[in-house]
Structure formats: C-alpha cells, structure tokens
Amino acid sequence: MKEKAIIVDIDGTLFEEVPGWTMETDAWWVEETLKMRELEVGIALIKVFKEMGFKLVFLTARGQSCKKNTWIRFKEAGIHTLVDSMWHRPIRWSELPPVEYKRLMMRRIMNKYDVVFAMDDSDKNIAMFKELGIKVFDAKKWW
C-alpha cells in the first residue's frame, strides 16, 4: 500500500516568489531566494499535514543550482525536518516549462505515493494536478 502524500510547491506557496529567472540570471536569482519572505499560511498548512501523518513531497521548478539555498531557507523557517522527499529540476530539463517538468515528475511520484493533495500557486500547475485527479490548495486564493 502506498503512503499518502501531499505535493508542495515552494515559490509562491511557502515563500514569496522571486520573479525574473532565466538561465542568464540564475546566479543572481539563486542568491535572491535567500531573501524570500516566508508565507505563514502555507508553512502552517504543511505542519498540519505532517501532524496528520501525510508524507510531504516538495516538487519545485527551482534548478539544481538552488538546492543548497532551498535547504538553508527551510532550516531558517524550521521546516527542514518535515521533508520526506525534495525534487529540484535537473539542469537537462531547464528549458522545459515548469508545468511540463512537474508533469514528468508526477509520473514518478505517483508510482511511489498515493497523492491526496497538492499545494501550488501556478494556474498551469493547478490545472495539471486537477487533470491527474488531485485536489489542489491554490496558494493565490488561500493565502
């Protein structure tokens, strides 16, 4: 039996979004992620889901270059111990639109977990999750 899981986006869902990422601005963008403000409602919600026994799978379109800073911010926010799985976009997929990257990863994730909910702020990602039959918490509407 698969464990029940929640898919959690990071930018715009747990931390304010830093606009302007491109391959050319990657180094600047990665450093800017250290300054992102925490979104309290999103963070409180993942804590509740964890207390309820759900596995938390973080699926972000952030590239591998941002992995270190993601962990730094998670530690600063006190949520690093909640992570069951963390997926950053591989460099070879950096040209894929975020929704296509996430769609590819969801195939793998759904083989391992029974995904019950997703938390995201992107309309395209939300539509993709709904197509997969996953209920979504829309960060733009909820917090």
N, CA, C and O atoms as a MOPAC input file, in Angstrom:
PM7 MOZYME 1SCF
protein

 N      0.83800 1    -1.18800 1     0.00000 1
 C      0.00000 1     0.00000 1     0.00000 1
 C      0.88400 1     1.25300 1     0.00000 1
 O      1.82300 1     1.36300 1     0.78800 1
 N      0.57400 1     2.17500 1    -0.87800 1
 C      1.34800 1     3.41000 1    -0.98700 1
 C      1.01600 1     4.35000 1     0.17900 1
 O     -0.11000 1     4.38400 1     0.67700 1
 N      2.03400 1     5.10900 1     0.59400 1
 C      1.82200 1     6.10300 1     1.64300 1
 C      1.12400 1     7.32400 1     1.04100 1
 O      1.37300 1     7.69100 1    -0.10800 1
 N      0.24800 1     7.94600 1     1.83200 1
 C     -0.47100 1     9.12700 1     1.39300 1
 C      0.45800 1    10.33600 1     1.45700 1
 O      1.18600 1    10.52500 1     2.43200 1
 N      0.42000 1    11.15000 1     0.40100 1
 C      1.35400 1    12.26900 1     0.30900 1
 C      0.66300 1    13.54200 1    -0.16700 1
 O     -0.39200 1    13.52500 1    -0.80000 1
 N      1.32000 1    14.64500 1     0.17600 1
 C      0.94000 1    15.97400 1    -0.28600 1
 C      2.09400 1    16.48400 1    -1.14800 1
 O      3.25300 1    16.39600 1    -0.74400 1
 N      1.78400 1    17.01600 1    -2.33400 1
 C      2.80100 1    17.63200 1    -3.19300 1
 C      2.84000 1    19.11900 1    -2.84100 1
 O      1.80400 1    19.78400 1    -2.82600 1
 N      4.02800 1    19.63500 1    -2.56100 1
 C      4.15700 1    21.02000 1    -2.12600 1
 C      5.12800 1    21.77800 1    -3.03700 1
 O      6.28700 1    21.39600 1    -3.19300 1
 N      4.62800 1    22.85000 1    -3.62400 1
 C      5.45800 1    23.77700 1    -4.37600 1
 C      6.17100 1    24.68000 1    -3.36500 1
 O      5.76400 1    24.74100 1    -2.20500 1
 N      7.21600 1    25.37500 1    -3.78500 1
 C      7.95700 1    26.24000 1    -2.85900 1
 C      7.70400 1    27.71800 1    -3.15000 1
 O      7.18200 1    28.43600 1    -2.29700 1
 N      8.06700 1    28.17200 1    -4.33600 1
 C      7.98400 1    29.59800 1    -4.66500 1
 C      6.54200 1    30.02500 1    -4.90700 1
 O      5.86500 1    29.50600 1    -5.79400 1
 N      6.08700 1    30.97700 1    -4.10500 1
 C      4.71300 1    31.43800 1    -4.19300 1
 C      3.76000 1    30.62200 1    -3.34300 1
 O      2.57800 1    30.94900 1    -3.24000 1
 N      4.27100 1    29.55800 1    -2.73100 1
 C      3.44900 1    28.68700 1    -1.89600 1
 C      3.94600 1    28.68500 1    -0.45000 1
 O      3.15300 1    28.85000 1     0.47700 1
 N      5.23900 1    28.50000 1    -0.25400 1
 C      5.83700 1    28.54100 1     1.08400 1
 C      6.65500 1    29.81100 1     1.32000 1
 O      6.79100 1    30.27700 1     2.45000 1
 N      7.19100 1    30.35400 1     0.24000 1
 C      7.98800 1    31.58100 1     0.29300 1
 C      7.54000 1    32.48400 1    -0.84300 1
 O      7.07800 1    32.01200 1    -1.88100 1
 N      7.68500 1    33.80600 1    -0.63300 1
 C      7.30600 1    34.71300 1    -1.71400 1
 C      8.13300 1    34.39200 1    -2.94600 1
 O      9.26400 1    33.91500 1    -2.85500 1
 N      7.55400 1    34.66000 1    -4.07300 1
 C      8.21700 1    34.32300 1    -5.33600 1
 C      9.21100 1    35.40700 1    -5.73500 1
 O      8.95500 1    36.59500 1    -5.54400 1
 N     10.34000 1    34.99100 1    -6.28600 1
 C     11.32100 1    35.91500 1    -6.84900 1
 C     11.17500 1    35.82800 1    -8.36400 1
 O     11.55600 1    34.82500 1    -8.96700 1
 N     10.62500 1    36.87700 1    -8.98200 1
 C     10.45200 1    36.83700 1   -10.44500 1
 C     11.77900 1    37.06900 1   -11.16400 1
 O     12.75300 1    37.53500 1   -10.57300 1
 N     11.79200 1    36.73500 1   -12.43700 1
 C     12.92000 1    37.09900 1   -13.28000 1
 C     13.94800 1    36.01600 1   -13.53100 1
 O     15.05400 1    36.31900 1   -13.97900 1
 N     13.61400 1    34.74400 1   -13.25400 1
 C     14.60300 1    33.69400 1   -13.50200 1
 C     14.74000 1    33.42800 1   -14.99100 1
 O     13.75000 1    33.29500 1   -15.71000 1
 N     15.98200 1    33.35300 1   -15.43700 1
 C     16.34300 1    32.84900 1   -16.76200 1
 C     17.67100 1    32.13300 1   -16.56900 1
 O     18.28800 1    32.24800 1   -15.51000 1
 N     18.11300 1    31.40500 1   -17.56600 1
 C     19.43000 1    30.75600 1   -17.46600 1
 C     20.51700 1    31.81100 1   -17.23700 1
 O     21.48500 1    31.56400 1   -16.51800 1
 N     20.35100 1    32.97600 1   -17.84600 1
 C     21.35100 1    34.03600 1   -17.73100 1
 C     21.35100 1    34.68400 1   -16.34900 1
 O     22.39000 1    35.16700 1   -15.90000 1
 N     20.20900 1    34.70500 1   -15.66800 1
 C     20.12200 1    35.34900 1   -14.35300 1
 C     20.16000 1    34.34400 1   -13.20300 1
 O     19.89300 1    34.70800 1   -12.05800 1
 N     20.48400 1    33.10000 1   -13.49000 1
 C     20.40600 1    32.04400 1   -12.47700 1
 C     21.21000 1    32.35900 1   -11.21700 1
 O     20.68500 1    32.21800 1   -10.11300 1
 N     22.44800 1    32.77400 1   -11.34800 1
 C     23.28900 1    33.03000 1   -10.15900 1
 C     22.66600 1    34.12300 1    -9.29100 1
 O     22.60800 1    33.98200 1    -8.06900 1
 N     22.20100 1    35.20600 1    -9.90700 1
 C     21.53300 1    36.27700 1    -9.16000 1
 C     20.27800 1    35.74700 1    -8.48000 1
 O     20.05300 1    35.99700 1    -7.29600 1
 N     19.44700 1    35.00200 1    -9.24500 1
 C     18.17900 1    34.50300 1    -8.73200 1
 C     18.38600 1    33.57800 1    -7.54200 1
 O     17.66700 1    33.67400 1    -6.54700 1
 N     19.35200 1    32.69500 1    -7.63600 1
 C     19.63000 1    31.75000 1    -6.54300 1
 C     19.95100 1    32.51500 1    -5.26500 1
 O     19.47600 1    32.14000 1    -4.19300 1
 N     20.73500 1    33.56300 1    -5.35400 1
 C     21.06500 1    34.36800 1    -4.16500 1
 C     19.84000 1    35.10500 1    -3.63100 1
 O     19.68000 1    35.24800 1    -2.41900 1
 N     18.98000 1    35.57100 1    -4.52600 1
 C     17.76800 1    36.28200 1    -4.10500 1
 C     16.83100 1    35.36900 1    -3.30200 1
 O     16.08200 1    35.85100 1    -2.45300 1
 N     16.86800 1    34.06900 1    -3.56300 1
 C     15.97400 1    33.15400 1    -2.84500 1
 C     16.27000 1    33.13500 1    -1.34600 1
 O     15.40700 1    32.75800 1    -0.55400 1
 N     17.46700 1    33.53100 1    -0.95100 1
 C     17.80700 1    33.58800 1     0.48000 1
 C     17.08000 1    34.73200 1     1.18500 1
 O     16.99500 1    34.74400 1     2.41300 1
 N     16.56000 1    35.68600 1     0.42600 1
 C     15.88900 1    36.85800 1     0.99700 1
 C     14.36500 1    36.73000 1     0.99200 1
 O     13.66600 1    37.61900 1     1.47800 1
 N     13.85600 1    35.64100 1     0.45100 1
 C     12.41000 1    35.49000 1     0.29400 1
 C     11.70300 1    35.43400 1     1.64500 1
 O     12.15300 1    34.76700 1     2.57700 1
 N     10.58800 1    36.15200 1     1.72500 1
 C      9.76300 1    36.17000 1     2.93100 1
 C      8.95500 1    34.86300 1     3.01400 1
 O      8.47300 1    34.34800 1     2.00500 1
 N      8.82400 1    34.35300 1     4.22100 1
 C      8.02100 1    33.14400 1     4.43900 1
 C      6.53400 1    33.47600 1     4.29000 1
 O      6.09000 1    34.55400 1     4.68500 1
 N      5.78100 1    32.55300 1     3.72500 1
 C      4.32600 1    32.67800 1     3.63000 1
 C      3.74200 1    31.81200 1     4.73600 1
 O      3.66300 1    30.58900 1     4.61700 1
 N      3.33900 1    32.46700 1     5.80200 1
 C      2.97500 1    31.78200 1     7.04800 1
 C      1.86100 1    30.76400 1     6.90100 1
 O      1.91400 1    29.70100 1     7.52000 1
 N      0.85100 1    31.06400 1     6.09300 1
 C     -0.27600 1    30.13200 1     5.95400 1
 C      0.18200 1    28.83900 1     5.28900 1
 O     -0.18700 1    27.75100 1     5.73100 1
 N      0.98300 1    28.94800 1     4.23200 1
 C      1.48400 1    27.75200 1     3.55700 1
 C      2.33500 1    26.90400 1     4.49300 1
 O      2.21000 1    25.68000 1     4.51100 1
 N      3.18900 1    27.54500 1     5.26400 1
 C      4.04800 1    26.82000 1     6.20600 1
 C      3.21900 1    26.17400 1     7.30700 1
 O      3.47600 1    25.03300 1     7.69000 1
 N      2.22400 1    26.89600 1     7.81900 1
 C      1.35400 1    26.32000 1     8.85500 1
 C      0.59300 1    25.10900 1     8.31600 1
 O      0.40800 1    24.12100 1     9.02600 1
 N      0.15800 1    25.19000 1     7.07100 1
 C     -0.60600 1    24.09100 1     6.47300 1
 C      0.23000 1    22.82600 1     6.32800 1
 O     -0.26500 1    21.73200 1     6.59800 1
 N      1.49600 1    22.95400 1     5.90500 1
 C      2.30800 1    21.73400 1     5.77800 1
 C      2.59100 1    21.11200 1     7.14500 1
 O      2.72400 1    19.89400 1     7.25900 1
 N      2.68200 1    21.94000 1     8.16900 1
 C      2.88000 1    21.40700 1     9.52500 1
 C      1.66600 1    20.59500 1     9.95500 1
 O      1.81100 1    19.54100 1    10.57600 1
 N      0.47200 1    21.07900 1     9.63000 1
 C     -0.75700 1    20.34200 1     9.95900 1
 C     -0.80400 1    19.03000 1     9.18500 1
 O     -1.11400 1    17.98400 1     9.75400 1
 N     -0.50000 1    19.07800 1     7.89600 1
 C     -0.50000 1    17.84900 1     7.09700 1
 C      0.48500 1    16.82800 1     7.66900 1
 O      0.18000 1    15.63700 1     7.72300 1
 N      1.65300 1    17.28300 1     8.09000 1
 C      2.65200 1    16.37300 1     8.65700 1
 C      2.12200 1    15.75200 1     9.94900 1
 O      2.27100 1    14.55000 1    10.17100 1
 N      1.50300 1    16.57300 1    10.80000 1
 C      0.91700 1    16.06100 1    12.04900 1
 C     -0.16900 1    15.02500 1    11.76900 1
 O     -0.38500 1    14.11800 1    12.57300 1
 N     -0.84900 1    15.15500 1    10.63700 1
 C     -1.90400 1    14.21200 1    10.25800 1
 C     -1.32900 1    12.91500 1     9.68200 1
 O     -2.07100 1    11.97200 1     9.41000 1
 N     -0.01000 1    12.87000 1     9.49600 1
 C      0.63000 1    11.65000 1     9.03000 1
 C      0.93400 1    11.58500 1     7.53700 1
 O      1.40600 1    10.55800 1     7.05000 1
 N      0.67600 1    12.65000 1     6.81800 1
 C      0.98200 1    12.66600 1     5.38500 1
 C      2.48600 1    12.78000 1     5.15700 1
 O      3.20000 1    13.39100 1     5.95200 1
 N      2.95500 1    12.18700 1     4.06700 1
 C      4.31800 1    12.40400 1     3.60000 1
 C      4.30700 1    13.71800 1     2.81700 1
 O      3.35700 1    14.00000 1     2.08700 1
 N      5.35100 1    14.51000 1     2.96800 1
 C      5.44600 1    15.78200 1     2.25500 1
 C      6.50000 1    15.67100 1     1.17200 1
 O      7.68000 1    15.45000 1     1.44200 1
 N      6.04000 1    15.83200 1    -0.07400 1
 C      6.90600 1    15.72900 1    -1.24200 1
 C      6.98200 1    17.12400 1    -1.86600 1
 O      5.98700 1    17.63700 1    -2.37700 1
 N      8.15500 1    17.72300 1    -1.81900 1
 C      8.35400 1    19.06600 1    -2.34300 1
 C      8.79700 1    18.95700 1    -3.79400 1
 O      9.84700 1    18.39100 1    -4.09800 1
 N      7.97900 1    19.50800 1    -4.68400 1
 C      8.22400 1    19.46100 1    -6.11900 1
 C      8.34600 1    20.89200 1    -6.61600 1
 O      7.35100 1    21.60900 1    -6.72400 1
 N      9.56700 1    21.30300 1    -6.91600 1
 C      9.83200 1    22.67800 1    -7.29600 1
 C     10.46700 1    22.75600 1    -8.67700 1
 O     11.22300 1    21.87400 1    -9.08400 1
 N     10.14500 1    23.82800 1    -9.38500 1
 C     10.79000 1    24.07700 1   -10.67800 1
 C     12.15100 1    24.74500 1   -10.48500 1
 O     12.84200 1    25.03200 1   -11.46300 1
 N     12.54400 1    24.99500 1    -9.22900 1
 C     13.88200 1    25.51800 1    -8.96700 1
 C     14.90500 1    24.53300 1    -9.52300 1
 O     14.71500 1    23.31800 1    -9.46300 1
 N     15.97200 1    25.07000 1   -10.05500 1
 C     17.01600 1    24.21200 1   -10.59200 1
 C     17.91400 1    23.63100 1    -9.51400 1
 O     17.84800 1    24.01700 1    -8.34700 1
 N     18.75200 1    22.69600 1    -9.93200 1
 C     19.72000 1    22.07000 1    -9.02400 1
 C     20.64000 1    23.10800 1    -8.38200 1
 O     21.10900 1    22.91000 1    -7.26100 1
 N     20.90300 1    24.22000 1    -9.09000 1
 C     21.78100 1    25.26600 1    -8.55800 1
 C     21.21500 1    25.91100 1    -7.30200 1
 O     21.94500 1    26.58100 1    -6.57100 1
 N     19.94400 1    25.72300 1    -7.04500 1
 C     19.28400 1    26.34800 1    -5.89900 1
 C     19.09600 1    25.38900 1    -4.71900 1
 O     18.55000 1    25.77500 1    -3.68500 1
 N     19.53700 1    24.17000 1    -4.87100 1
 C     19.30300 1    23.15500 1    -3.83700 1
 C     19.85300 1    23.57500 1    -2.46200 1
 O     19.16800 1    23.45400 1    -1.44600 1
 N     21.09500 1    24.06600 1    -2.45000 1
 C     21.72300 1    24.47200 1    -1.17900 1
 C     20.91600 1    25.58600 1    -0.50500 1
 O     20.65700 1    25.52400 1     0.69700 1
 N     20.51900 1    26.60100 1    -1.27500 1
 C     19.77000 1    27.71400 1    -0.69800 1
 C     18.37200 1    27.30100 1    -0.25900 1
 O     17.83800 1    27.85100 1     0.70400 1
 N     17.78000 1    26.34400 1    -0.94900 1
 C     16.47700 1    25.83100 1    -0.53300 1
 C     16.59300 1    25.24300 1     0.87300 1
 O     15.77200 1    25.54000 1     1.74000 1
 N     17.60200 1    24.41700 1     1.09900 1
 C     17.79400 1    23.80800 1     2.41700 1
 C     18.10600 1    24.85500 1     3.47700 1
 O     17.65200 1    24.73700 1     4.61500 1
 N     18.87700 1    25.88100 1     3.11700 1
 C     19.16300 1    26.95900 1     4.07600 1
 C     17.86200 1    27.62400 1     4.51800 1
 O     17.63400 1    27.80700 1     5.71400 1
 N     17.00500 1    27.98800 1     3.55500 1
 C     15.73800 1    28.65900 1     3.89500 1
 C     14.79100 1    27.73300 1     4.65000 1
 O     14.07600 1    28.17700 1     5.54900 1
 N     14.77900 1    26.45000 1     4.29100 1
 C     13.93700 1    25.50400 1     5.02100 1
 C     14.39100 1    25.40600 1     6.48200 1
 O     13.55600 1    25.36100 1     7.38500 1
 N     15.68600 1    25.37200 1     6.71500 1
 C     16.19900 1    25.33100 1     8.09400 1
 C     15.83700 1    26.60600 1     8.83600 1
 O     15.39900 1    26.55100 1     9.98500 1
 N     16.01500 1    27.75400 1     8.19400 1
 C     15.68000 1    29.03000 1     8.83100 1
 C     14.19300 1    29.10100 1     9.17800 1
 O     13.82200 1    29.68300 1    10.19800 1
 N     13.35200 1    28.51900 1     8.34700 1
 C     11.90200 1    28.52600 1     8.57900 1
 C     11.46800 1    27.41000 1     9.53200 1
 O     10.30400 1    27.34400 1     9.92600 1
 N     12.40300 1    26.53800 1     9.90000 1
 C     12.08300 1    25.44600 1    10.81700 1
 C     11.26500 1    24.33300 1    10.18600 1
 O     10.54200 1    23.62400 1    10.88700 1
 N     11.36700 1    24.17000 1     8.87200 1
 C     10.56100 1    23.13300 1     8.20800 1
 C     11.41600 1    22.03500 1     7.58000 1
 O     10.88300 1    21.13600 1     6.92900 1
 N     12.70700 1    22.09600 1     7.76200 1
 C     13.60200 1    21.11300 1     7.13100 1
 C     13.33000 1    19.68800 1     7.60700 1
 O     13.57900 1    18.73500 1     6.86800 1
 N     12.82600 1    19.53000 1     8.82000 1
 C     12.55400 1    18.18700 1     9.35300 1
 C     11.24100 1    17.60500 1     8.81700 1
 O     10.93700 1    16.43600 1     9.05300 1
 N     10.47200 1    18.41300 1     8.10400 1
 C      9.18600 1    17.94900 1     7.56000 1
 C      9.32800 1    17.28300 1     6.20100 1
 O      8.38500 1    16.66000 1     5.71300 1
 N     10.49900 1    17.41000 1     5.58800 1
 C     10.70900 1    16.94900 1     4.21200 1
 C     10.85800 1    15.43100 1     4.14700 1
 O     11.73500 1    14.85300 1     4.78900 1
 N      9.99100 1    14.79600 1     3.36300 1
 C     10.13700 1    13.36700 1     3.08600 1
 C     10.82800 1    13.14100 1     1.75200 1
 O     11.52500 1    12.14400 1     1.56400 1
 N     10.62900 1    14.07500 1     0.82800 1
 C     11.23600 1    13.97200 1    -0.49700 1
 C     11.28400 1    15.37600 1    -1.09100 1
 O     10.35500 1    16.16400 1    -0.91700 1
 N     12.38800 1    15.68600 1    -1.80200 1
 C     12.55400 1    17.01000 1    -2.41500 1
 C     13.04500 1    16.82300 1    -3.84200 1
 O     14.05200 1    16.15400 1    -4.07700 1
 N     12.33400 1    17.41400 1    -4.78700 1
 C     12.65800 1    17.29200 1    -6.20800 1
 C     12.93000 1    18.66400 1    -6.79400 1
 O     12.02100 1    19.48800 1    -6.88600 1
 N     14.17400 1    18.92200 1    -7.19600 1
 C     14.56800 1    20.13600 1    -7.92500 1
 C     14.71600 1    19.76300 1    -9.39800 1
 O     15.03200 1    18.62100 1    -9.73200 1
 N     14.48500 1    20.72800 1   -10.26000 1
 C     14.55600 1    20.47500 1   -11.70300 1
 C     15.99500 1    20.20200 1   -12.14800 1
 O     16.88100 1    21.01800 1   -11.89600 1
 N     16.23700 1    19.07200 1   -12.80100 1
 C     17.57900 1    18.77900 1   -13.32300 1
 C     17.99200 1    19.78400 1   -14.39200 1
 O     17.14300 1    20.30100 1   -15.11800 1
 N     19.26500 1    20.05900 1   -14.49100 1
 C     19.79100 1    21.02000 1   -15.45500 1
 C     19.35300 1    20.66800 1   -16.87400 1
 O     19.01700 1    21.55400 1   -17.65900 1
 N     19.35500 1    19.37700 1   -17.20400 1
 C     19.00000 1    18.97700 1   -18.57000 1
 C     17.54900 1    19.32000 1   -18.92100 1
 O     17.18700 1    19.33700 1   -20.09800 1
 N     16.72600 1    19.58900 1   -17.92100 1
 C     15.33100 1    19.93900 1   -18.15800 1
 C     15.06000 1    21.42700 1   -17.93100 1
 O     13.90000 1    21.82700 1   -17.83100 1
 N     16.09900 1    22.24900 1   -17.84700 1
 C     15.91500 1    23.66500 1   -17.51700 1
 C     15.13500 1    24.43100 1   -18.58800 1
 O     14.54600 1    25.47100 1   -18.29300 1
 N     15.12400 1    23.93900 1   -19.80200 1
 C     14.39100 1    24.61600 1   -20.87000 1
 C     12.90900 1    24.21500 1   -20.90900 1
 O     12.11100 1    24.85800 1   -21.59200 1
 N     12.54500 1    23.16500 1   -20.18400 1
 C     11.14000 1    22.75000 1   -20.14600 1
 C     10.31100 1    23.75900 1   -19.35500 1
 O     10.78400 1    24.27700 1   -18.34400 1
 N      9.09500 1    24.04600 1   -19.79000 1
 C      8.21100 1    24.86700 1   -18.95800 1
 C      7.98000 1    24.16000 1   -17.61500 1
 O      7.92800 1    22.93100 1   -17.57200 1
 N      7.84400 1    24.91300 1   -16.53000 1
 C      7.65400 1    24.29000 1   -15.21500 1
 C      6.54600 1    23.24100 1   -15.17800 1
 O      6.70900 1    22.19300 1   -14.55400 1
 N      5.43500 1    23.50800 1   -15.83200 1
 C      4.33100 1    22.55100 1   -15.79400 1
 C      4.71200 1    21.23000 1   -16.46000 1
 O      4.27700 1    20.17100 1   -16.00900 1
 N      5.50200 1    21.27100 1   -17.50800 1
 C      5.90700 1    20.03300 1   -18.18200 1
 C      6.89300 1    19.24700 1   -17.32000 1
 O      6.81600 1    18.02100 1   -17.24000 1
 N      7.81400 1    19.95500 1   -16.68000 1
 C      8.73200 1    19.29700 1   -15.74600 1
 C      7.94300 1    18.61800 1   -14.62600 1
 O      8.19400 1    17.46100 1   -14.28900 1
 N      6.99200 1    19.35000 1   -14.05600 1
 C      6.21500 1    18.78200 1   -12.94600 1
 C      5.35600 1    17.60600 1   -13.40700 1
 O      5.18800 1    16.63500 1   -12.66900 1
 N      4.81700 1    17.68700 1   -14.60900 1
 C      4.01300 1    16.57500 1   -15.14100 1
 C      4.87800 1    15.30800 1   -15.25800 1
 O      4.44400 1    14.22000 1   -14.88000 1
 N      6.08800 1    15.45700 1   -15.77700 1
 C      7.00500 1    14.31300 1   -15.88600 1
 C      7.33400 1    13.73400 1   -14.50600 1
 O      7.35200 1    12.51600 1   -14.33000 1
 N      7.58900 1    14.59100 1   -13.55200 1
 C      7.94700 1    14.12900 1   -12.21100 1
 C      6.76500 1    13.47300 1   -11.49700 1
 O      6.94800 1    12.54800 1   -10.70700 1
 N      5.56900 1    13.94900 1   -11.77400 1
 C      4.38700 1    13.38100 1   -11.12200 1
 C      4.20700 1    11.90500 1   -11.48300 1
 O      3.71000 1    11.13000 1   -10.66500 1
 N      4.59700 1    11.51100 1   -12.67700 1
 C      4.52000 1    10.08900 1   -13.03900 1
 C      5.35400 1     9.26300 1   -12.07400 1
 O      4.90800 1     8.22000 1   -11.59400 1
 N      6.55800 1     9.72600 1   -11.79100 1
 C      7.44700 1     9.01200 1   -10.86200 1
 C      6.90600 1     9.04200 1    -9.44000 1
 O      6.87700 1     8.02600 1    -8.74600 1
 N      6.48400 1    10.21400 1    -9.02700 1
 C      5.99500 1    10.37800 1    -7.65600 1
 C      4.76100 1     9.52500 1    -7.41200 1
 O      4.63400 1     8.90100 1    -6.35900 1
 N      3.84800 1     9.49400 1    -8.38600 1
 C      2.61100 1     8.73200 1    -8.20300 1
 C      2.84300 1     7.22300 1    -8.22400 1
 O      1.98600 1     6.46100 1    -7.77700 1
 N      3.98000 1     6.78800 1    -8.73500 1
 C      4.31900 1     5.36800 1    -8.63800 1
 C      4.68900 1     4.98700 1    -7.20800 1
 O      4.52900 1     3.83400 1    -6.80900 1
 N      5.17900 1     5.94700 1    -6.44600 1
 C      5.63600 1     5.69700 1    -5.08300 1
 C      4.59800 1     6.07300 1    -4.02400 1
 O      4.47200 1     5.39200 1    -3.00600 1
 N      3.85500 1     7.16100 1    -4.26600 1
 C      2.92500 1     7.69100 1    -3.26200 1
 C      1.49900 1     7.73300 1    -3.77700 1
 O      1.25900 1     7.80700 1    -4.98200 1
 N      0.55900 1     7.68500 1    -2.84900 1
 C     -0.85000 1     7.96300 1    -3.11500 1
 C     -1.01800 1     9.46000 1    -2.85400 1
 O     -1.17200 1     9.87900 1    -1.70700 1
 N     -0.98700 1    10.25900 1    -3.91300 1
 C     -1.02200 1    11.71700 1    -3.77200 1
 C     -2.45700 1    12.17300 1    -3.53100 1
 O     -3.33100 1    11.97500 1    -4.37500 1
 N     -2.68800 1    12.77600 1    -2.38900 1
 C     -4.02100 1    13.18200 1    -1.97500 1
 C     -4.29800 1    14.64100 1    -2.32300 1
 O     -5.37400 1    14.96900 1    -2.82300 1
 N     -3.33700 1    15.51000 1    -2.06300 1
 C     -3.47800 1    16.94000 1    -2.31400 1
 C     -2.19500 1    17.48100 1    -2.92700 1
 O     -1.13600 1    16.85700 1    -2.85600 1
 N     -2.32100 1    18.66900 1    -3.53500 1
 C     -1.15800 1    19.43900 1    -3.96800 1
 C     -1.36400 1    20.87300 1    -3.49600 1
 O     -2.49100 1    21.34700 1    -3.35500 1
 N     -0.24500 1    21.54700 1    -3.25700 1
 C     -0.26100 1    22.97500 1    -2.90900 1
 C      0.59600 1    23.69600 1    -3.94500 1
 O      1.78400 1    23.40200 1    -4.08400 1
 N     -0.00400 1    24.64000 1    -4.67400 1
 C      0.73100 1    25.33600 1    -5.72800 1
 C      0.08300 1    26.69500 1    -5.95900 1
 O     -1.03800 1    26.94300 1    -5.51300 1
 N      0.80000 1    27.57400 1    -6.66100 1
 C      0.26300 1    28.89900 1    -6.96100 1
 C      0.15400 1    29.17300 1    -8.46100 1
 O     -0.32400 1    30.23400 1    -8.86200 1
 N      0.58800 1    28.23600 1    -9.28300 1
 C      0.57500 1    28.42600 1   -10.73500 1
 C     -0.70000 1    27.84100 1   -11.33200 1
 O     -1.02900 1    26.67800 1   -11.09700 1
 N     -1.41500 1    28.65800 1   -12.11000 1
 C     -2.65100 1    28.18300 1   -12.73500 1
 C     -2.40700 1    26.96000 1   -13.61900 1
 O     -3.21000 1    26.02600 1   -13.62000 1
 N     -1.30100 1    26.95900 1   -14.37100 1
 C     -0.99600 1    25.81500 1   -15.24100 1
 C     -0.71700 1    24.56100 1   -14.42300 1
 O     -1.18300 1    23.47600 1   -14.77100 1
 N      0.04200 1    24.70300 1   -13.33500 1
 C      0.32300 1    23.54100 1   -12.48800 1
 C     -0.94600 1    23.04200 1   -11.81400 1
 O     -1.17400 1    21.83600 1   -11.71900 1
 N     -1.76800 1    23.97000 1   -11.34900 1
 C     -3.02800 1    23.59500 1   -10.70600 1
 C     -3.90700 1    22.80600 1   -11.67300 1
 O     -4.48900 1    21.78800 1   -11.29600 1
 N     -4.00400 1    23.27000 1   -12.91200 1
 C     -4.79900 1    22.55400 1   -13.92000 1
 C     -4.23300 1    21.16000 1   -14.16300 1
 O     -4.98800 1    20.19800 1   -14.29900 1
 N     -2.91000 1    21.04700 1   -14.21800 1
 C     -2.27100 1    19.74400 1   -14.42500 1
 C     -2.59000 1    18.78900 1   -13.27200 1
 O     -2.92100 1    17.62600 1   -13.50300 1
 N     -2.49100 1    19.28000 1   -12.02800 1
 C     -2.80900 1    18.42400 1   -10.87400 1
 C     -4.26400 1    17.96700 1   -10.93400 1
 O     -4.56400 1    16.80300 1   -10.66900 1
 N     -5.15300 1    18.87300 1   -11.27800 1
 C     -6.57600 1    18.52100 1   -11.37000 1
 C     -6.81700 1    17.47700 1   -12.45800 1
 O     -7.64500 1    16.58200 1   -12.28700 1
 N     -6.09300 1    17.58800 1   -13.58500 1
 C     -6.19800 1    16.57900 1   -14.65000 1
 C     -5.79800 1    15.19900 1   -14.13500 1
 O     -6.31700 1    14.18100 1   -14.59300 1
 N     -4.87000 1    15.17700 1   -13.17700 1
 C     -4.41700 1    13.91200 1   -12.58600 1
 C     -5.34400 1    13.43600 1   -11.46700 1
 O     -5.09900 1    12.39600 1   -10.85700 1
 N     -6.40300 1    14.19300 1   -11.20000 1
 C     -7.36200 1    13.80900 1   -10.16600 1
 C     -6.93100 1    14.18200 1    -8.75700 1
 O     -7.40400 1    13.60000 1    -7.78000 1
 N     -6.03400 1    15.15200 1    -8.65500 1
 C     -5.50600 1    15.56900 1    -7.34900 1
 C     -6.18200 1    16.87300 1    -6.92900 1
 O     -6.25000 1    17.82200 1    -7.70900 1
 N     -6.67700 1    16.91300 1    -5.70200 1
 C     -7.26600 1    18.13900 1    -5.15600 1
 C     -6.14600 1    19.11900 1    -4.85600 1
 O     -5.06800 1    18.72600 1    -4.40900 1
 N     -6.40800 1    20.41500 1    -5.10700 1
 C     -5.35200 1    21.41500 1    -5.00600 1
 C     -5.72600 1    22.56000 1    -4.06700 1
 O     -6.84500 1    23.07200 1    -4.09900 1
 N     -4.77300 1    22.94300 1    -3.23900 1
 C     -4.85300 1    24.17700 1    -2.46800 1
 C     -4.14400 1    25.24400 1    -3.28500 1
 O     -2.92900 1    25.17900 1    -3.47300 1
 N     -4.88800 1    26.21600 1    -3.76500 1
 C     -4.34900 1    27.29200 1    -4.59200 1
 C     -3.81800 1    28.39100 1    -3.66300 1
 O     -4.59100 1    29.09000 1    -3.00900 1
 N     -2.50600 1    28.53100 1    -3.61700 1
 C     -1.88000 1    29.49100 1    -2.69800 1
 C     -2.31700 1    30.92400 1    -2.99100 1
 O     -2.38000 1    31.73900 1    -2.07000 1
 N     -2.61700 1    31.25000 1    -4.23600 1
 C     -3.04400 1    32.60700 1    -4.57500 1
 C     -4.40300 1    32.92400 1    -3.95600 1
 O     -4.67700 1    34.07400 1    -3.61400 1
 N     -5.24400 1    31.91800 1    -3.81300 1
 C     -6.59300 1    32.15100 1    -3.28500 1
 C     -6.66400 1    31.97100 1    -1.76100 1
 O     -7.43300 1    32.65300 1    -1.08300 1
 N     -5.85600 1    31.04600 1    -1.23400 1
 C     -5.96700 1    30.69100 1     0.16700 1
 C     -5.09400 1    31.52200 1     1.09200 1
 O     -5.42100 1    31.69800 1     2.26500 1
 N     -3.96700 1    32.04300 1     0.56400 1
 C     -3.08800 1    32.84800 1     1.44300 1
 C     -2.30100 1    33.85800 1     0.70600 1
 O     -1.52700 1    34.59900 1     1.31200 1

